[in-house]
Tab-separated table of C-alpha atoms and ligand atoms in Angstrom:
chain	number	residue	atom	x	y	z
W	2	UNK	CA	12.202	9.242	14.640
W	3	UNK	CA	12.344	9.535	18.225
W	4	UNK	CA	12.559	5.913	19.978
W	5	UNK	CA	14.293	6.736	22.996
W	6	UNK	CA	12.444	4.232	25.665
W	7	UNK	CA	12.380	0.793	24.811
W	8	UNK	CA	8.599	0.240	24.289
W	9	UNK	CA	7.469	-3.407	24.156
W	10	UNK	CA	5.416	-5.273	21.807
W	11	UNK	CA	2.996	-7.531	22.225
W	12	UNK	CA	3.349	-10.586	19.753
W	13	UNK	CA	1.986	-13.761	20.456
W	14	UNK	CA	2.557	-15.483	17.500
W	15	UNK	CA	1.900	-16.094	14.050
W	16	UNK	CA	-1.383	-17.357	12.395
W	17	UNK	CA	-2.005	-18.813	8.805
W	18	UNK	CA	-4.915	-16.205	7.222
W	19	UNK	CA	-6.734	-19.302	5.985
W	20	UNK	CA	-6.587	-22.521	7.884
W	21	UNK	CA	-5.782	-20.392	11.870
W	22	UNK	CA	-2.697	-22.616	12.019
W	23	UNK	CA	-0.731	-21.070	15.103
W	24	UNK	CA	2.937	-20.987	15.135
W	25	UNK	CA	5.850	-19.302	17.001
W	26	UNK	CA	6.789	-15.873	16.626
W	27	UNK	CA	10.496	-14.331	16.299
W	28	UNK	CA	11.007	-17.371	14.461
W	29	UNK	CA	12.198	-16.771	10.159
W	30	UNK	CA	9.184	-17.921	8.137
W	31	UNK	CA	7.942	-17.318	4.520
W	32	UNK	CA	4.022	-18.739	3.684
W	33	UNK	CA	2.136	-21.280	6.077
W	34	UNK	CA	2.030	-25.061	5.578
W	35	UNK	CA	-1.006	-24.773	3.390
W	36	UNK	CA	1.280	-22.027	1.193
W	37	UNK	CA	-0.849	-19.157	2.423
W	38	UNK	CA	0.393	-15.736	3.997
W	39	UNK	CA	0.640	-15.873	7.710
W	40	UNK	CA	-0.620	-12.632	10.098
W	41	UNK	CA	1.322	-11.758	13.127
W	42	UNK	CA	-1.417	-11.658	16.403
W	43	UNK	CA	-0.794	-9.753	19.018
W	44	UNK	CA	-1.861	-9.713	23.150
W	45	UNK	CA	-4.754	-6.834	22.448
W	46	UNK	CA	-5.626	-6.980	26.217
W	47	UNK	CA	-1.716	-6.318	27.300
W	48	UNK	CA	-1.247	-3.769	24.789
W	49	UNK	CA	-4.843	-1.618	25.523
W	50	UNK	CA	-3.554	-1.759	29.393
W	51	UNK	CA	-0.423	-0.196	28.760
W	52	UNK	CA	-1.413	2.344	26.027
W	53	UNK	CA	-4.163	4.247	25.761
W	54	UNK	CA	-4.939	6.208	22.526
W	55	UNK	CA	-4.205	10.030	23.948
W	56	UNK	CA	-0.072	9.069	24.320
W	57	UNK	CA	0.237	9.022	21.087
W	58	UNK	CA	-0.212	12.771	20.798
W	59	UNK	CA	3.132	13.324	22.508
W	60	UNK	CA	4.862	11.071	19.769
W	61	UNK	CA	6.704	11.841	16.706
W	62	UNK	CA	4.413	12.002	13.531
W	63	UNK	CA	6.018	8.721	12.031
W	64	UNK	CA	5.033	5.263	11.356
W	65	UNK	CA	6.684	4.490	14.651
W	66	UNK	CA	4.712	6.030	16.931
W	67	UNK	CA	2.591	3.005	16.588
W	68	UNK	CA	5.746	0.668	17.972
W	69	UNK	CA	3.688	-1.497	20.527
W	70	UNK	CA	0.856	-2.624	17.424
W	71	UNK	CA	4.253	-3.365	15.631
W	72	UNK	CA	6.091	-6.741	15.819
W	73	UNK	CA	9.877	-5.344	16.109
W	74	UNK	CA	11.290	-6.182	19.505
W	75	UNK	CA	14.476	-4.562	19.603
W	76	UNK	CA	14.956	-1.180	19.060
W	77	UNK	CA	18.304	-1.475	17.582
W	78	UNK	CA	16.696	-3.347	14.630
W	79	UNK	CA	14.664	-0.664	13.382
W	80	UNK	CA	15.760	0.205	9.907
W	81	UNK	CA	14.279	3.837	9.324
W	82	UNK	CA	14.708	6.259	6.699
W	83	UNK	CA	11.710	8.710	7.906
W	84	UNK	CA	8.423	7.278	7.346
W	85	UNK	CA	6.632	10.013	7.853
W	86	UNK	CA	2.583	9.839	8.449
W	87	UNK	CA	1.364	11.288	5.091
W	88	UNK	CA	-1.439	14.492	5.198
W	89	UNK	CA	-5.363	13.649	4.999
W	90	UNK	CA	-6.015	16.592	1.952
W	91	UNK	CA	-9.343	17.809	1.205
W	92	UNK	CA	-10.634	18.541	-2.175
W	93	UNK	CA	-13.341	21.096	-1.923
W	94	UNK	CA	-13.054	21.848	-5.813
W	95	UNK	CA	-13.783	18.671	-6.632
W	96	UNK	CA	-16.681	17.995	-4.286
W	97	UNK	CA	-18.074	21.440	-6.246
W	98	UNK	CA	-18.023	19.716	-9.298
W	99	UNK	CA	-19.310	16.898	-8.658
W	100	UNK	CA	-21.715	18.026	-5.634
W	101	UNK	CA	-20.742	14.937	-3.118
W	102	UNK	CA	-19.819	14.882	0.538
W	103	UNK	CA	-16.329	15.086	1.714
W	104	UNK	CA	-13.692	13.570	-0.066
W	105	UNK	CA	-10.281	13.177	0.936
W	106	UNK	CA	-7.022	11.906	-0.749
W	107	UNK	CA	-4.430	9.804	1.408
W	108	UNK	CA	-1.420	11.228	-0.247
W	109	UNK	CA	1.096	8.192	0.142
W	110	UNK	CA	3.950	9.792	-2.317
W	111	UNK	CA	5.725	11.541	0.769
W	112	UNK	CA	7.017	8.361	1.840
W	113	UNK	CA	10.694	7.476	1.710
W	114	UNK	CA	11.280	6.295	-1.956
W	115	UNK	CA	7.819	8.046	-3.189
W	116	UNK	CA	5.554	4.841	-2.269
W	117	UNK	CA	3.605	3.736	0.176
W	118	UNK	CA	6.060	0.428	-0.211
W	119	UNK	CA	8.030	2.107	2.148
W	120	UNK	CA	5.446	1.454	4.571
W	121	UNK	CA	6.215	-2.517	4.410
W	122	UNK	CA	9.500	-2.845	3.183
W	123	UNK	CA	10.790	-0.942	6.136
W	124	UNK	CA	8.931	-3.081	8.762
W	125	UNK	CA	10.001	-6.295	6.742
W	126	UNK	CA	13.670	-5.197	6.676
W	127	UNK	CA	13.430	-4.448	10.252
W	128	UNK	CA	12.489	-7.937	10.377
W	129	UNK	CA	15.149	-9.461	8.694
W	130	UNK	CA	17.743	-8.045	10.600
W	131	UNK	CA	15.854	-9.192	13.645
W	132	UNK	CA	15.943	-12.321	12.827
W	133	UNK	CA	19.171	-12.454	11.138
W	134	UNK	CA	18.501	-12.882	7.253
W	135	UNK	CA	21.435	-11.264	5.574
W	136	UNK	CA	20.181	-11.610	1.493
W	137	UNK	CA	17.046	-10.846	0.383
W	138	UNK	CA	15.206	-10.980	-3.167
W	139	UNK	CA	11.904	-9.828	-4.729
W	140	UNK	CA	10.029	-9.667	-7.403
W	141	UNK	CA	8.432	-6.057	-7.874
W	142	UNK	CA	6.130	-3.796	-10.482
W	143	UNK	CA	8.689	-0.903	-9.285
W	144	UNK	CA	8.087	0.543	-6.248
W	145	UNK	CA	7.963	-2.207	-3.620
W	146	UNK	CA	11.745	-2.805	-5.215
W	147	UNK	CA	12.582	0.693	-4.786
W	148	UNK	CA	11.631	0.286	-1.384
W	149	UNK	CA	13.218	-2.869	-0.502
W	150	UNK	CA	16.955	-1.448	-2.169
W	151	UNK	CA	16.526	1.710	-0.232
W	152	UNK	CA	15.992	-0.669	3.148
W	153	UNK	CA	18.223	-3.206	2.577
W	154	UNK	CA	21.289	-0.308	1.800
W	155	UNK	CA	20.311	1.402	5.232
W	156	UNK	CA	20.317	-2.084	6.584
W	157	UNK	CA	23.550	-3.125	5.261
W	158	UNK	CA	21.715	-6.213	3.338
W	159	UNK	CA	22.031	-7.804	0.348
W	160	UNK	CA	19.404	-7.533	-2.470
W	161	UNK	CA	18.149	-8.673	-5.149
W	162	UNK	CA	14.937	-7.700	-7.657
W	163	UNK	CA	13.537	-8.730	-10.866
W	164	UNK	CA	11.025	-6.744	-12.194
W	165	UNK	CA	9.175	-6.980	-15.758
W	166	UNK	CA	11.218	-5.109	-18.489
W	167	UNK	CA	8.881	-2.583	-19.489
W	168	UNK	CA	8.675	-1.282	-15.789
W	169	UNK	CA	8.758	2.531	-15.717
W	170	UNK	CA	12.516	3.101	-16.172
W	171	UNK	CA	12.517	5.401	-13.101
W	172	UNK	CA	11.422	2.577	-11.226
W	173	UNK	CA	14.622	0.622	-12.369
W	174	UNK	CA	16.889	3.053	-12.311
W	175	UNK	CA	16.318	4.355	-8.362
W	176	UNK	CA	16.090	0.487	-7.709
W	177	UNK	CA	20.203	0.408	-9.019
W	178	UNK	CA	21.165	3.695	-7.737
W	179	UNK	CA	19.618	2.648	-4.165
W	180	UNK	CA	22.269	-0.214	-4.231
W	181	UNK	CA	20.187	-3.466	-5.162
W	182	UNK	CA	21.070	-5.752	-7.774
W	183	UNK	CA	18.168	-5.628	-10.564
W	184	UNK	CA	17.061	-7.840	-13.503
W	185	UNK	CA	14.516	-6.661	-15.793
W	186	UNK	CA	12.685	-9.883	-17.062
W	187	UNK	CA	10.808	-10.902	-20.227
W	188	UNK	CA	7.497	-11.241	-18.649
W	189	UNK	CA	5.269	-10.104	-15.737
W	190	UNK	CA	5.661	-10.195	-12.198
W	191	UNK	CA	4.116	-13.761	-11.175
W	192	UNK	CA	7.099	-14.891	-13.171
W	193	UNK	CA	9.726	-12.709	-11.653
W	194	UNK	CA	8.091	-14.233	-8.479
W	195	UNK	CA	8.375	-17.791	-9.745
W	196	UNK	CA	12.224	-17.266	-10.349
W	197	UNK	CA	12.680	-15.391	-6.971
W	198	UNK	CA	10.894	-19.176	-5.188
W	199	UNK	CA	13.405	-21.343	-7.569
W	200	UNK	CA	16.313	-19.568	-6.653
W	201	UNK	CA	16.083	-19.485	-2.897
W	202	UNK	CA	17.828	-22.474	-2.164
W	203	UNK	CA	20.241	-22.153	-4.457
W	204	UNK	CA	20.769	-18.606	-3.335
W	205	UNK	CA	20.178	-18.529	0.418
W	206	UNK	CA	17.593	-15.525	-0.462
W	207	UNK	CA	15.174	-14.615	1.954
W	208	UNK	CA	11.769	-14.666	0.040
W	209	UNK	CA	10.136	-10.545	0.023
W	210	UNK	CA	7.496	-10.980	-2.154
W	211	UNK	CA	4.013	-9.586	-1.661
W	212	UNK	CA	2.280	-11.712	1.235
W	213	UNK	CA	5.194	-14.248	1.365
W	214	UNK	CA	6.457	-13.030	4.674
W	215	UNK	CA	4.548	-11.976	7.640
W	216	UNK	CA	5.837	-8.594	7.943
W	217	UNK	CA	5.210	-6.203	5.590
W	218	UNK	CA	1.174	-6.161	5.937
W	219	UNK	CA	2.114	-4.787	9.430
W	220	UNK	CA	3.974	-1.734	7.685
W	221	UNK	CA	0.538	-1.019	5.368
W	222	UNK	CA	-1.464	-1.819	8.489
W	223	UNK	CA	-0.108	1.577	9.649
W	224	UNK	CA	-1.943	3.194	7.068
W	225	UNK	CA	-5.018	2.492	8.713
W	226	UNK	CA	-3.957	2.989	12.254
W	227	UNK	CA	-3.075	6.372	11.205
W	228	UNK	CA	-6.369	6.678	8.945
W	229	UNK	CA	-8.157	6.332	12.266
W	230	UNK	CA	-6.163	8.778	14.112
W	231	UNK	CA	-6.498	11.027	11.595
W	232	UNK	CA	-9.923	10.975	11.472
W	233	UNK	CA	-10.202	11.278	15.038
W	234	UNK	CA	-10.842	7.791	15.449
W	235	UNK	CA	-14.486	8.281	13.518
W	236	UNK	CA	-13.493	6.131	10.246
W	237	UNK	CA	-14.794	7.548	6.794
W	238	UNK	CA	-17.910	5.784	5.110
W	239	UNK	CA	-15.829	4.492	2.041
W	240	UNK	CA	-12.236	3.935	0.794
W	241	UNK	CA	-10.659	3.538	-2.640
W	242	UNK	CA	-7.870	1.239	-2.477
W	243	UNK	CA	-5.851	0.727	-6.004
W	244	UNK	CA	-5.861	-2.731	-5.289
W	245	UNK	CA	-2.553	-5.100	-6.689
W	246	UNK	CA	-1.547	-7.535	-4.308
W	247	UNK	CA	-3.646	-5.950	-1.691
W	248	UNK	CA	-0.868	-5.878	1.065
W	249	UNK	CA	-2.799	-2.348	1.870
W	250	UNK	CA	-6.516	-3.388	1.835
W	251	UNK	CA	-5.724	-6.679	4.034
W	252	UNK	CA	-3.210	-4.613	6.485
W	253	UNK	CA	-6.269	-1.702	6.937
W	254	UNK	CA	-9.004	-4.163	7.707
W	255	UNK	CA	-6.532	-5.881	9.948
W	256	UNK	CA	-5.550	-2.512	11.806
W	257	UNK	CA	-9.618	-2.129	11.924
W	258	UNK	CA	-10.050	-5.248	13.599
W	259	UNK	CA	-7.211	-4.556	16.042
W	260	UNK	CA	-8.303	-1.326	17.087
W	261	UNK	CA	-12.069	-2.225	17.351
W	262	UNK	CA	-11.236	-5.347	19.652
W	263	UNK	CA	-8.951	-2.399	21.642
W	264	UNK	CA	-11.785	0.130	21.897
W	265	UNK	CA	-9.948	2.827	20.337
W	266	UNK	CA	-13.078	2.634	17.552
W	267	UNK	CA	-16.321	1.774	17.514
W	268	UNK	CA	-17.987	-0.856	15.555
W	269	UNK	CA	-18.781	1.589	12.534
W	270	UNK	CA	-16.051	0.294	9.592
W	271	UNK	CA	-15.689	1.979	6.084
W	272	UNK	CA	-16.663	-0.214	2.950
W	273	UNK	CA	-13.913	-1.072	1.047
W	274	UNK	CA	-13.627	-0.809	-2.133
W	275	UNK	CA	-11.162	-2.973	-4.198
W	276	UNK	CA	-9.850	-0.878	-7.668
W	277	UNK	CA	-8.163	-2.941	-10.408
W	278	UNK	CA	-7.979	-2.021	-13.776
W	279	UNK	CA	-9.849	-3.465	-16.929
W	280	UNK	CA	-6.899	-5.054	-18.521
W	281	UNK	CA	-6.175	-6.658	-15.086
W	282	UNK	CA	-9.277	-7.364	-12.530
W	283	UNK	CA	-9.004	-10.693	-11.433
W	284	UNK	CA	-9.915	-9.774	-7.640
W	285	UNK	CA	-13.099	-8.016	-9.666
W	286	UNK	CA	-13.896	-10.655	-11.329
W	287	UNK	CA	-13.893	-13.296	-8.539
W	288	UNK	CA	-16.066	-10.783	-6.227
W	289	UNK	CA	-18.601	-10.763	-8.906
W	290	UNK	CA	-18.717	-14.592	-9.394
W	291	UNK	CA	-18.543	-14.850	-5.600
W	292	UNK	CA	-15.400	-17.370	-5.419
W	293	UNK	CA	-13.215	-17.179	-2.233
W	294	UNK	CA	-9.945	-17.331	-4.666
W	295	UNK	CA	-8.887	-15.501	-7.598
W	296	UNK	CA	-7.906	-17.219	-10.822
W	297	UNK	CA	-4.618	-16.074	-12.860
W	298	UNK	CA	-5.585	-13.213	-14.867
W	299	UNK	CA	-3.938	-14.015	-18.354
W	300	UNK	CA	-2.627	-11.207	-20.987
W	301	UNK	CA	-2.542	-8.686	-18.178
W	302	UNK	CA	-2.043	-4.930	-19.262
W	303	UNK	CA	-2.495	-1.295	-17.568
W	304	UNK	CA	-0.799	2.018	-17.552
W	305	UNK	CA	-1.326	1.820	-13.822
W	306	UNK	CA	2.343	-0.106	-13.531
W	307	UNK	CA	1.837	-0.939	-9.451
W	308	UNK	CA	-1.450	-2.704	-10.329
W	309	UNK	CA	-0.325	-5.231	-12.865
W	310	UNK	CA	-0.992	-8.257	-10.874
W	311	UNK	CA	-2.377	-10.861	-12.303
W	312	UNK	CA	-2.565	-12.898	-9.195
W	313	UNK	CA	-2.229	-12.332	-5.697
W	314	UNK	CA	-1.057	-14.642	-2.769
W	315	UNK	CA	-3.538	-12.902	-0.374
W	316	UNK	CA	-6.637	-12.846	-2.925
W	317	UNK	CA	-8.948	-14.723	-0.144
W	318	UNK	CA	-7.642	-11.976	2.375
W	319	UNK	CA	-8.764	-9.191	-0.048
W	320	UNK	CA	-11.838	-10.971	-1.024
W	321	UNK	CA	-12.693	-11.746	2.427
W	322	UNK	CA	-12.178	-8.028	3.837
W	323	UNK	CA	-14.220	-6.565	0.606
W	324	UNK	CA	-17.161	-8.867	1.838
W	325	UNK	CA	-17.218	-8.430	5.562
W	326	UNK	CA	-17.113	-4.688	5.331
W	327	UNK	CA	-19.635	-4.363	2.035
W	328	UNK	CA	-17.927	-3.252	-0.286
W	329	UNK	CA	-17.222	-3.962	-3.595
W	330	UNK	CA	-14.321	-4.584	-5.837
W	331	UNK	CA	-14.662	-2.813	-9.686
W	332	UNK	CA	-12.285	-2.144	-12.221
W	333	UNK	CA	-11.353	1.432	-14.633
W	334	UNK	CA	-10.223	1.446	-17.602
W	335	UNK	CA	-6.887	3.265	-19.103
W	336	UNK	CA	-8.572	6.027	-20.487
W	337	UNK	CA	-10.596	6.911	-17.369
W	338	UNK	CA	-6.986	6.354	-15.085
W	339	UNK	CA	-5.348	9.300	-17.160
W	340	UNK	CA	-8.646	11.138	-17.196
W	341	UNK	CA	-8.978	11.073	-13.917
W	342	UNK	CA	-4.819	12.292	-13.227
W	343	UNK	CA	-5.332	14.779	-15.664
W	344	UNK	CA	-8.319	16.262	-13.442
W	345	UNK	CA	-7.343	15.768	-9.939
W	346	UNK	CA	-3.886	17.379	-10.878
W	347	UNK	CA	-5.997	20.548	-12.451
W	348	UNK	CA	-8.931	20.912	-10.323
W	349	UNK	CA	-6.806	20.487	-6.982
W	350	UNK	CA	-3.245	20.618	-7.965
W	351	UNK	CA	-2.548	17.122	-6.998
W	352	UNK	CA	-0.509	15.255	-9.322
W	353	UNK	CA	-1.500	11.444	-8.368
W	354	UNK	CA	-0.213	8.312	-9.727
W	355	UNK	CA	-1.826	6.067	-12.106
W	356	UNK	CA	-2.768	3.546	-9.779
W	357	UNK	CA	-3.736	6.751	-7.190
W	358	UNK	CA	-5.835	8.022	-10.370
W	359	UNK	CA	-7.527	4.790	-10.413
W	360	UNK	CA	-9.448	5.609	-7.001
W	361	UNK	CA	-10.387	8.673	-8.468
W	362	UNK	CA	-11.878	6.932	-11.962
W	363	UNK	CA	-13.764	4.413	-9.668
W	364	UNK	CA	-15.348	7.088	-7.287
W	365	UNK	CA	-16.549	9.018	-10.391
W	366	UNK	CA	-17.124	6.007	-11.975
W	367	UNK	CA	-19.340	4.126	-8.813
W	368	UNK	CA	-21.120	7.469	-7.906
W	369	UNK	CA	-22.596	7.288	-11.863
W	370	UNK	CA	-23.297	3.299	-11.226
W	371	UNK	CA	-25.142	4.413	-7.531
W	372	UNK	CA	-22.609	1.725	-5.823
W	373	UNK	CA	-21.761	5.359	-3.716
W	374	UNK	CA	-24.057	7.484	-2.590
W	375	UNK	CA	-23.178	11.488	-3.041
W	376	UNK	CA	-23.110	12.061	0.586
W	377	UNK	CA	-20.846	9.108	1.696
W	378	UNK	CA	-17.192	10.744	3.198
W	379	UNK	CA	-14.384	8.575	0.866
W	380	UNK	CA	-10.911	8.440	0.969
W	381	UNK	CA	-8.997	8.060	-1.791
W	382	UNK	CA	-5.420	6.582	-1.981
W	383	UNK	CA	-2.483	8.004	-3.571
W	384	UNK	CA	0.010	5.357	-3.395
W	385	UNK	CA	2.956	6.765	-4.879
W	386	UNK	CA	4.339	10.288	-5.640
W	387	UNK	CA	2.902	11.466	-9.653
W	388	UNK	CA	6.952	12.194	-10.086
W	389	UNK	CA	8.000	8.540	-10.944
W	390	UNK	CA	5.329	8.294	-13.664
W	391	UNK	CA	5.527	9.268	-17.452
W	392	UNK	CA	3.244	12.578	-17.974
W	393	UNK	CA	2.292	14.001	-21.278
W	394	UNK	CA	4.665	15.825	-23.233
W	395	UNK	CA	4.425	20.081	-23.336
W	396	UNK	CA	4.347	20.642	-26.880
W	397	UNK	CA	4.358	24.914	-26.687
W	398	UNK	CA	7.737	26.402	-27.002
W	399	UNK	CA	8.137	30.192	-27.158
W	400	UNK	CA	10.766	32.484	-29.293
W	401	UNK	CA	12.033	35.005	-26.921
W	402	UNK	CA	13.594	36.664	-30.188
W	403	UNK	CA	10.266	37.718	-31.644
W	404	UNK	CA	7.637	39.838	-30.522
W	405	UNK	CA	5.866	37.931	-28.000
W	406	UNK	CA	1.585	38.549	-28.244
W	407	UNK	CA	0.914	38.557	-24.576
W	408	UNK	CA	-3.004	38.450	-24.646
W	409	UNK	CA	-2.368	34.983	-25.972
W	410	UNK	CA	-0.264	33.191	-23.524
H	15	PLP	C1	2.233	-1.749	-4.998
H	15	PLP	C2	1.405	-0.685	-5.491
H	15	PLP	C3	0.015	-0.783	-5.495
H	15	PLP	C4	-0.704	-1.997	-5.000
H	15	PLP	O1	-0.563	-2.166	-3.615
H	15	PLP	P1	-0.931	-3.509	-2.910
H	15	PLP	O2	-1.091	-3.155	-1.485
H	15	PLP	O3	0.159	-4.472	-3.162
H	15	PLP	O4	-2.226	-3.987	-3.508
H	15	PLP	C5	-0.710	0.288	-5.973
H	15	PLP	N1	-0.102	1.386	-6.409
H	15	PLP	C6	1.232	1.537	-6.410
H	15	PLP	C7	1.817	2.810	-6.918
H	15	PLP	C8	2.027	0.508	-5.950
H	15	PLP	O5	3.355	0.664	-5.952
């Protein structure tokens, strides 16, 4: 990171994503009045005057070369640990196979902490210290509380996470060794979240979760401001978004909207396409019954970890950016998920995540259905690093003290 002028931002203020209520930026807040997340606006006409597109190629490849679409106002708040911009990678071999147009994966995992998390826990730590919040607390699948410790140690902050007990132990072990205080919790993560809201005032915590501050959907709206620049500011026709509580999908259709109204794209957007798994779809199934809100998803169960969700502060904001740029939201099942890591890691050496492995299912998946056509360009996301994940076991062992049969290796 190289921030050595003080570059401006442009906020405005912030605006509740469903009833428009304004209120005052650079002040501390958690969810609007009607309990819904709030989006930071920004002066697009100020900002497009004083940056134009081509200064960015002078910049270092990091999240923060897009600092004036950001809402941090002093430099000396900016908690960094590297967030690199993450490659665009072709996969030729599999668009062989399967005889489609271009197809790219978003490969998230080189991220501080292996996540794309990183992404929003380092712009809502940055935050925090901003305004002055000194203990925070979360609930997490894994990886946004992996994140958060990792910030909050940089920071100097206090932390605290409860995540479901039968979290991938990685997940809760790099969350301890990054500093933060973690509870594993009999149950899922809407009821880590519900003891996270109960403790607050007790507590004096500062509330992280998912959508309940206005922050981190401006660290995942990087991921499409950098989409765009990576494509040369020509979006791709479709992307796969392993969809949990859609901090991701809602931040890229916002960073869309922002750079459309700036000029820096044209009015062509990519349908997105919301991926949940089987044993937990409950953005699916409200897109298919056509309700604005998602109902609690009960019994909820996937391999893909990062996806367990079973409901989502920001479902309306997901729903809502599915619609407007027609796409769809559809749902994989387990079998297909470790399928589909099994191949990608094979065919084009990329070991993805589950929930990165989901995209992947659902692309194979929605090309059979005719949802995609073969020559649409889709990008795929790999939200974490494959490394964090459990990976099936090598059973072969060989006896360097016999006579090894070479032809059969
Ligand atoms: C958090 C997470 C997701 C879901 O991201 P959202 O933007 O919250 O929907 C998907 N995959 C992994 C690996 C994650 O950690």
């Amino acid at each position: 990171m190289n921030i050595t002028t003080d570059r401006p931002t442009f906020v405005t203020h912030l605006e509740c994503g469903l009833t428009g209520e304004k209120l005052p930026a650079d002040e501390l807040r958690g969810l609007s009045a009607a309990g819904k997340p709030l989006l930071v606006r920004y002066d697009l006409a100020a900002l497009t005057a004083s940056l134009d597109r081509s200064d960015l190629a002078s910049r270092d490849q990091d999240l923060w070369r897009y600092r004036e679409m950001l809402p941090v106002r002093e430099t000396e708040h900016i908690v960094s640990l590297g967030e690199t911009m993450t490659p665009v990678l072709r996969c030729p071999r599999v668009e062989m196979d399967l005889g489609t147009g271009p197809v790219y994966v978003k490969d998230e995992g080189r991220l501080p902490t292996g996540s794309f998390k990183a992404r929003g826990l380092c712009l809502a730590v940055s935050m925090a210290v901003e305004l002055g919040v000194t203990k925070l607390a979360m609930p997490t699948n894994g990886n946004a509380g992996a994140a958060l410790a990792a910030y909050a140690s940089r920071a100097g902050l206090e932390c605290c996470i409860f995540c479901p007990d039968d979290t991938p132990p990685i997940n809760i072990n790099e969350i301890a060794a990054q500093g933060a205080r973690v509870w594993p919790v009999n149950g899922l993560i809407n009821d880590c979240g519900k003891i996270v809201g109960e403790g607050k005032e007790a507590t004096g915590w500062y509330d992280i979760s998912t959508l309940k501050e206005p922050y981190r959907i401006e660290g995942k709206k990087t991921m499409g401001l950098e989409l765009a620049e990576q494509f040369d500011w020509a979006l791709p026709d479709v992307i796969f978004y392993p969809t949990g509580g859609g901090t991701g999908l809602i931040g890229m259709w916002k960073a869309f909207a922002e750079l459309g109204e700036m000029g820096w794209i044209g009015s062509k957007r990519p349908r997105m396409v919301a991926v949940q798994a089987s044993g937990c779809a409950p953005i699916v199934r409200a897109f298919e019954q056509g309700d604005e809100f998602a109902e609690l998803w009960t019994n909820a169960h996937t391999v893909a970890a990062g996806i367990r969700v079973p409901a989502a502060v920001g479902d309306f904001l997901i729903l809502r950016a599915v619609r407007e740029s027609e796409g769809f939201a559809t749902a994989v099942d387990d079998d297909a998920i470790l399928a589909a890591r099994e191949e990608m890691g094979r065919v084009e050496g990329l070991l993805l995540c589950p929930e990165g492995a989901a995209t992947y299912a659902a692309y194979r998946q929605e090309l059979e259905s005719g949802r995609i056509a073969k020559d649409e360009s889709v990008v795929l996301y790999n939200c974490a690093t494959g490394l964090k994940y459990p990976l099936p076991p090598v059973e072969r062992h060989l006896d360097r003290h016999q006579p090894i049969d070479y032809a059969a290796l």
